[in-house]
Amino acid sequence: MPEIRVTPLGAGQDVGRSCILVSIAGKNVMLDCGMHMGFNDDRRFPDFSYITQNGRLTDFLDCVIISHFHLDHCGALPYFSEMVGYDGPIYMTHPTQAICPILLEDYRKIAVDKKGEANFFTSQMIKDCMKKVVAVHLHQTVQVDDELEIKAYYAGHVLGAAMFQIKVGSESVVYTGDYNMTPDRHLGAAWIDKCRPNLLITESTYATTIRDSKRCRERDFLKKVHETVERGGKVLIPVFALGRAQELCILLETFWERMNLKVPIYFSTGLTEKANHYYKLFITWTNQKIRKTFVQRNMFEFKHIKAFDRAFADNPGPMVVFATPGMLHAGQSLQIFRKWAGNEKNMVIMPGYCVQGTVGHKILSGQRKLEMEGRQVLEVKMQVEYMSFSAHADAKGIMQLVGQAEPESVLLVHGEAKKMGFLRQKIEQELRVSCYMPANGETVTLPTSPSIPVGISLGLLKREMAQGLLPEAKKPRLLHGTLIMKDSNFRLVSSEQALKELGLAEHQLRFTCRVHLQDTRKEQEMALRVYSHLKSTLKDHCVQHLPDGSVTVESILIQAAAHSEDPGAKVLLVSWTYQDEELGSFLTALLKKGLPQTP
Amino acid sequence: MFAAQEDCFEYLQQGQLLLGLFGEAGPLSWAVWSVPTVRSGWIQGLKSLAQHPGGLHFLGDSGAVDALFSLQGDSSLFVASAASQLLVHVLALSMQDKAEGSPSLKGSAWPACAQKIVAHVEASLCSTTALQITQALNVLTTTFGRCHSPWTEVLWGQLSPLVAHLLDSEPVPATHSLVDLLLSVARSPVFASADCTLWETIARMLSCLSPMQTGPLALGTLKLQHCPQALRSQAFGVLLQPLACILRATAQAPGPPGLLDETTQGCSMTVDTLLSSKSACVGLLCQTLAHLEELQPLPQHPLPWPQTLLVEAVVIILRLCDGSAAPSSSEGCRLCGTLAGCIRVQRAALGFLGTLTLGTSSWELVPQVFAILLETLKSPASSPTVLKKAFQAVLHWLLDSPTPPGCSDLGPHTPLFLRELFPVLQKHLCSPCWEVRDSALEFLTHLSMCWGGEANFREVLLASDVPKLAWQLLRDPESYVRASAVTAMGQLSSQGLQAASDSPGHPEVQQGLVGELLHILSVDSEGFPRRAVTRVFTEWLRNSHADVVQDTEWFVATVLQMVSRDLDWEVRAQGLELVQVFLAQTLGQPNPSCPYAVALPKVTPPSPLPEVLRTLCQMQIFDFAFRALFDCDRPVAQKACDLLLFLRNKSAPCSGLQEAGDSSDVASVEATLERWQVGEQGQPLGSLEPEVVLAALRSMDLEGLQSRLAESSDHVEKSPQSLLQDVLATVALLEENVADCY
């Protein structure tokens, strides 16, 4: 039985470490290869032993697809390709290919720096891994091999994020990665055509949430920043170089312009240019408004946001600083935080998730005395705020996407079990689509009914044409033939050709029937009477009286014989082949009625 | 965790706490049992419980082993695998005490728990469902992999007929697991003595499975240290089959059978089987080539190794892939159609071809290998990944290829090949794909590192545009390429191979490269090129590169000035490395890693220490090192600490300096350093006197700092208090923002 099998190695009833194995029509595809931000031991990467059991990785997997550049979707990639040993193709969009190595490098540096890890992937490994990447365009059908094809769709979420359709023959799976169904300030909304896949694998981060209006959150954010700088405080916004940072920059820039504010806003050195560079390069991936206004004004060239220099942190007076990394675990953001933490006038705004163990996580969970390296204790007096600006689809958005794609089944990943359960019920009830939510390591198997191509022999077609009926595209026609399987191919051929090709002898199958008639005449005479009766009844058929006394109509043979027990009765033996079954039945019924009286 | 200790276990038992976790009324009735992580955690718990005899008995009595049997078929792979592992663990532990001292212990005398597990495995092996057989095989594979006590021999004796019986089924079930088991048994030291049944089973398996399935078994068999010769030949034959097929199908005329055919005598594989479907053919060839690549460098690789025919086979495969082969037979044509443009096979073939230089003695092969490699490099259809593999293979063949006897340097074919190679290299340095430009630069770096001194190579390189193009790539839009170009130019310049127009005595151009690299170091927005520059500079200093030697102090000071402001900690750390090399040279530290030291113009003889210290102060090396000592990135601080310790120890016996300088100066420096330590690095140290620096150095607890820095910063996060705070805080936060992710 053909089937689609899905096994999450990560992101099964969990957020983080996305890695989903899909087996479709004999092809094996890995969707995303992420790391878990919450762990720094071997749980940080997916457990690949399940695939390495199946022999060499490169032989087992046909390809790896990365949906976007966030580390929980691509963080394990260099480990997988350079240390576990996958040597096959890796597909991602052009922006993801450009930005992915920057984040991987950042992650590596932090792991090596903070944790002192020696056995970690190196810069060279990241580069070698990126050399295996094949970049794809939106809506471009990419042929991985003769049978497997993939296609990317716009997913919103971050620059270059994509959903992927994976197709083998008539079977297909769509994987959404992370997506956003409402456009934001710099990216558009996710979109997919009505591709009716067998299975839609969707993220479900906000499975139970109908999100409050974004406008409210933004207003709240601006209000807090504004209040702080008004009273002379400094605002630190730890961000990752690319992603939400740009959204917040546009937000602040517009606000500063409108309010005519003069307080300086800074962005970590090097990163503004870098971000600008990528947004310019991939301007087609941003939303319509930005694209339209791009020629007159590049939205990413900010008037109020300047490059930051280390020395600025000691400047007196208010300022707003965007600094990396986003979880305050190292680097510039942590340095600035240490300087500013002691002053209650200042504020730090965390716009995203922080992993346990990071300073970001500690202050968000309310700790005010932090043990720093060198046994120093840092007292946090500044205000700490958390505001989620991550761009995931909410429950409404997920339902909308399922409605758009019209899949046969849905599978939920990248969410929490409880919330997934709720959404599953909703999908099954409202959309009448079966829905699955496997945990990590659990396999979901979906039976499929694949269409199998069958070739028709020219001879058979010609014979059909010879019957005078021209084929019509919209009208199905019945065609008789023999289905043969040879060299793993199916073909419909005439029975003669089938016999010839398969080297088989033909066997004739004949039906026979006895018809009893009360008649005392001799058999010869009887046969003659049958002949003349049929001759007069069946004008269109060829009726013959053979020298041996039998009568034939097409392939049907009729013989008259004496009845063994009743001398006053005769028996007509009627025999026909299956091809003339209709005529045979008709004749038997006719003869059973008896022969006409001789005049 | 509690039950892992015997006394705690007894305490728990007294309270009858443990019974609630097992047996009928136990976990199976819990609602949370449906959560895989709970089942996983339960298994983890059992594992720590089974540490002592009491715990082990308890497991046997409580029915936990039965629960493990059913968990082997768990819906979660991870739970199922953990359950199997635990069964092995329990089996090994229960045998550990009993079996010691009585190696010939019969199966019937084994502990009840072990007997129960073995009986379950036996029953599973006789099952008709493939899943159960797989589970049993996996348990056995782990057992023989982990336990090497004599009882395992008894176990194998008992189970081997059942395992062998599996081969009678059609199709053979669980082939993957069966292969793993046989190899695991064969590798176990317990079976070092010839166990005929094992070899027979392997031989049977090699002959009855498909080539795709037997490949891993054949490779595993050939990697064994001890194994009958006949079996090795059979296994090698299996590996060679597909290549023999290719050679047969593409042979121009039915000539005498080659060595490969003799080796594979009796192998029934035909081209038809190979070509049954495109994906099967590609898969089999890739697997075979990868296996041979793995086997080739091993000391136990089969002898005789049919080197010539293997090279021929790989060359023909590459020709089939790039479409240049013109086989006359119909099978050959079909192969051509199947393999044409197949990148996967091309990559695998190039990988294997690269290793085929090892142990090659026949230099006659070299021209045809060079020809196909050139063809692959020249072909516009070659993908970046194929080109990368081709470059690697070329490197192998250039650097390791055999030379005919009596030929001293590069061999007769190499100069000719190089002349053809460089135009291709030039083309690839201009490729629109960054991957190709980068691979080409990496290739150039490696080659010039090994052959920079070869006259033939120098001549061809300098006559080409390659150095000029490499220079241009210093301004490449892709940072990876810029970094590789920096490394390549650094290498070329060290060997005096910079560009055709610059002769070694042309200082402006040389200065031009230093200037260019300094420019990159100061303005490049990406870390890779800047890191590459500091690495090149350190190498230059270490090897006394002509331009550096001219004014070493100016050079080091200029570089440090730029590096100290760098945002990338690896650049700053590399800067400290540069200082280390500089100090080793100026303070007269013998530097054994400097092979050119003798040959090049004399390194300045060690100057008197006070003078050196004064120079270091003028160069602001202390300023740099102290800043780095309080760097927020740990590796930088660590390196700086080592460096300052070295300086302090070096200057300890210094008699030419006063014990301490002006005390007010010292106090001011110490105050500044304290401010630096808490992150306020705005204020500079100002001009320093050696005496003041030495006093400041002596007053610091550098050893204490060094040991603190040596600990991973994890110790802060992993201290019990920190963890407790996290746990408490997380509980309070649990309901909010948990699902948000960045």
CSV table of N, CA, C and O in Angstrom, one decimal, chain A residues 256-291:
chain,number,residue,atom,x,y,z
A,256,TRP,N,9.4,58.8,15.3
A,256,TRP,CA,10.3,59.9,15.5
A,256,TRP,C,10.1,61.0,14.5
A,256,TRP,O,10.1,62.2,14.9
A,257,GLU,N,9.8,60.6,13.3
A,257,GLU,CA,9.5,61.5,12.2
A,257,GLU,C,8.3,62.3,12.6
A,257,GLU,O,8.2,63.6,12.5
A,258,ARG,N,7.2,61.6,13.0
A,258,ARG,CA,5.9,62.2,13.2
A,258,ARG,C,6.0,63.1,14.4
A,258,ARG,O,5.4,64.2,14.4
A,259,MET,N,6.7,62.7,15.4
A,259,MET,CA,6.7,63.5,16.7
A,259,MET,C,7.9,64.5,16.7
A,259,MET,O,8.0,65.2,17.7
A,260,ASN,N,8.6,64.4,15.6
A,260,ASN,CA,9.8,65.3,15.5
A,260,ASN,C,10.7,65.2,16.7
A,260,ASN,O,11.1,66.2,17.3
A,261,LEU,N,11.1,64.0,17.1
A,261,LEU,CA,11.9,63.8,18.2
A,261,LEU,C,13.4,63.9,17.8
A,261,LEU,O,13.8,63.6,16.7
A,262,LYS,N,14.2,64.3,18.8
A,262,LYS,CA,15.6,64.5,18.5
A,262,LYS,C,16.6,63.5,19.2
A,262,LYS,O,17.8,63.5,18.9
A,263,VAL,N,16.0,62.8,20.1
A,263,VAL,CA,16.8,61.8,20.9
A,263,VAL,C,17.4,60.8,19.9
A,263,VAL,O,16.7,60.3,19.0
A,264,PRO,N,18.7,60.5,20.0
A,264,PRO,CA,19.4,59.6,19.1
A,264,PRO,C,18.9,58.2,19.2
A,264,PRO,O,18.7,57.7,20.3
A,265,ILE,N,18.8,57.5,18.1
A,265,ILE,CA,18.6,56.1,18.0
A,265,ILE,C,19.8,55.4,17.4
A,265,ILE,O,20.2,55.9,16.3
A,266,TYR,N,20.3,54.4,18.0
A,266,TYR,CA,21.5,53.7,17.4
A,266,TYR,C,21.2,52.3,17.1
A,266,TYR,O,20.4,51.6,17.8
A,267,PHE,N,21.9,51.7,16.2
A,267,PHE,CA,21.8,50.3,15.8
A,267,PHE,C,23.3,49.8,15.8
A,267,PHE,O,24.1,50.5,15.3
A,268,SER,N,23.5,48.6,16.3
A,268,SER,CA,24.9,48.0,16.4
A,268,SER,C,25.6,48.2,15.1
A,268,SER,O,25.1,48.0,14.0
A,269,THR,N,26.9,48.6,15.2
A,269,THR,CA,27.7,48.9,14.1
A,269,THR,C,27.8,47.7,13.2
A,269,THR,O,27.8,46.5,13.6
A,270,GLY,N,27.8,48.0,11.9
A,270,GLY,CA,28.0,46.9,10.9
A,270,GLY,C,26.7,46.3,10.6
A,270,GLY,O,26.5,45.9,9.4
A,271,LEU,N,25.8,46.2,11.5
A,271,LEU,CA,24.6,45.4,11.2
A,271,LEU,C,23.6,46.2,10.4
A,271,LEU,O,22.9,45.7,9.6
A,272,THR,N,23.6,47.6,10.6
A,272,THR,CA,22.6,48.4,9.8
A,272,THR,C,22.9,48.2,8.4
A,272,THR,O,22.1,47.9,7.6
A,273,GLU,N,24.2,48.4,8.1
A,273,GLU,CA,24.6,48.2,6.7
A,273,GLU,C,24.3,46.9,6.1
A,273,GLU,O,23.8,46.7,5.0
A,274,LYS,N,24.6,45.9,7.0
A,274,LYS,CA,24.4,44.5,6.5
A,274,LYS,C,22.9,44.3,6.3
A,274,LYS,O,22.5,43.7,5.2
A,275,ALA,N,22.1,44.7,7.2
A,275,ALA,CA,20.6,44.5,7.1
A,275,ALA,C,20.2,45.2,5.8
A,275,ALA,O,19.4,44.7,5.0
A,276,ASN,N,20.6,46.5,5.7
A,276,ASN,CA,20.2,47.3,4.6
A,276,ASN,C,20.6,46.6,3.3
A,276,ASN,O,19.8,46.6,2.3
A,277,HIS,N,21.8,46.1,3.2
A,277,HIS,CA,22.3,45.4,2.1
A,277,HIS,C,21.3,44.3,1.7
A,277,HIS,O,21.0,44.1,0.5
A,278,TYR,N,21.0,43.4,2.6
A,278,TYR,CA,20.1,42.3,2.3
A,278,TYR,C,18.7,42.7,1.9
A,278,TYR,O,18.1,42.1,1.0
A,279,TYR,N,18.2,43.7,2.6
A,279,TYR,CA,16.8,44.2,2.2
A,279,TYR,C,16.8,44.8,0.8
A,279,TYR,O,15.9,44.6,0.1
A,280,LYS,N,17.9,45.5,0.5
A,280,LYS,CA,18.0,46.1,-0.9
A,280,LYS,C,18.1,44.9,-1.9
A,280,LYS,O,17.4,44.9,-2.9
A,281,LEU,N,18.9,44.0,-1.6
A,281,LEU,CA,19.2,42.9,-2.5
A,281,LEU,C,17.9,42.1,-2.7
A,281,LEU,O,17.7,41.6,-3.8
A,282,PHE,N,17.1,41.9,-1.7
A,282,PHE,CA,16.0,41.0,-1.8
A,282,PHE,C,14.7,41.9,-1.6
A,282,PHE,O,13.7,41.4,-1.0
A,283,ILE,N,14.7,43.0,-2.3
A,283,ILE,CA,13.5,43.9,-2.1
A,283,ILE,C,12.2,43.3,-2.5
A,283,ILE,O,11.2,43.6,-2.0
A,284,THR,N,12.3,42.3,-3.5
A,284,THR,CA,11.1,41.7,-4.0
A,284,THR,C,10.5,40.8,-2.9
A,284,THR,O,9.3,40.4,-3.1
A,285,TRP,N,11.2,40.5,-1.9
A,285,TRP,CA,10.6,39.7,-0.8
A,285,TRP,C,9.9,40.5,0.2
A,285,TRP,O,9.3,40.0,1.2
A,286,THR,N,10.0,41.8,0.2
A,286,THR,CA,9.3,42.7,1.2
A,286,THR,C,7.9,42.9,0.7
A,286,THR,O,7.5,42.5,-0.3
A,287,ASN,N,7.1,43.7,1.5
A,287,ASN,CA,5.7,43.9,1.1
A,287,ASN,C,5.6,45.0,0.0
A,287,ASN,O,6.5,45.7,-0.3
A,288,GLN,N,4.3,45.1,-0.4
A,288,GLN,CA,4.1,45.9,-1.6
A,288,GLN,C,4.4,47.3,-1.4
A,288,GLN,O,5.0,48.0,-2.3
A,289,LYS,N,4.1,47.8,-0.2
A,289,LYS,CA,4.3,49.3,0.1
A,289,LYS,C,5.8,49.6,0.0
A,289,LYS,O,6.1,50.6,-0.7
A,290,ILE,N,6.6,48.8,0.6
A,290,ILE,CA,8.0,49.0,0.6
A,290,ILE,C,8.6,49.0,-0.8
A,290,ILE,O,9.4,49.8,-1.2
A,291,ARG,N,8.1,48.0,-1.6
A,291,ARG,CA,8.5,47.8,-2.9
A,291,ARG,C,8.2,49.0,-3.8
A,291,ARG,O,9.0,49.5,-4.6
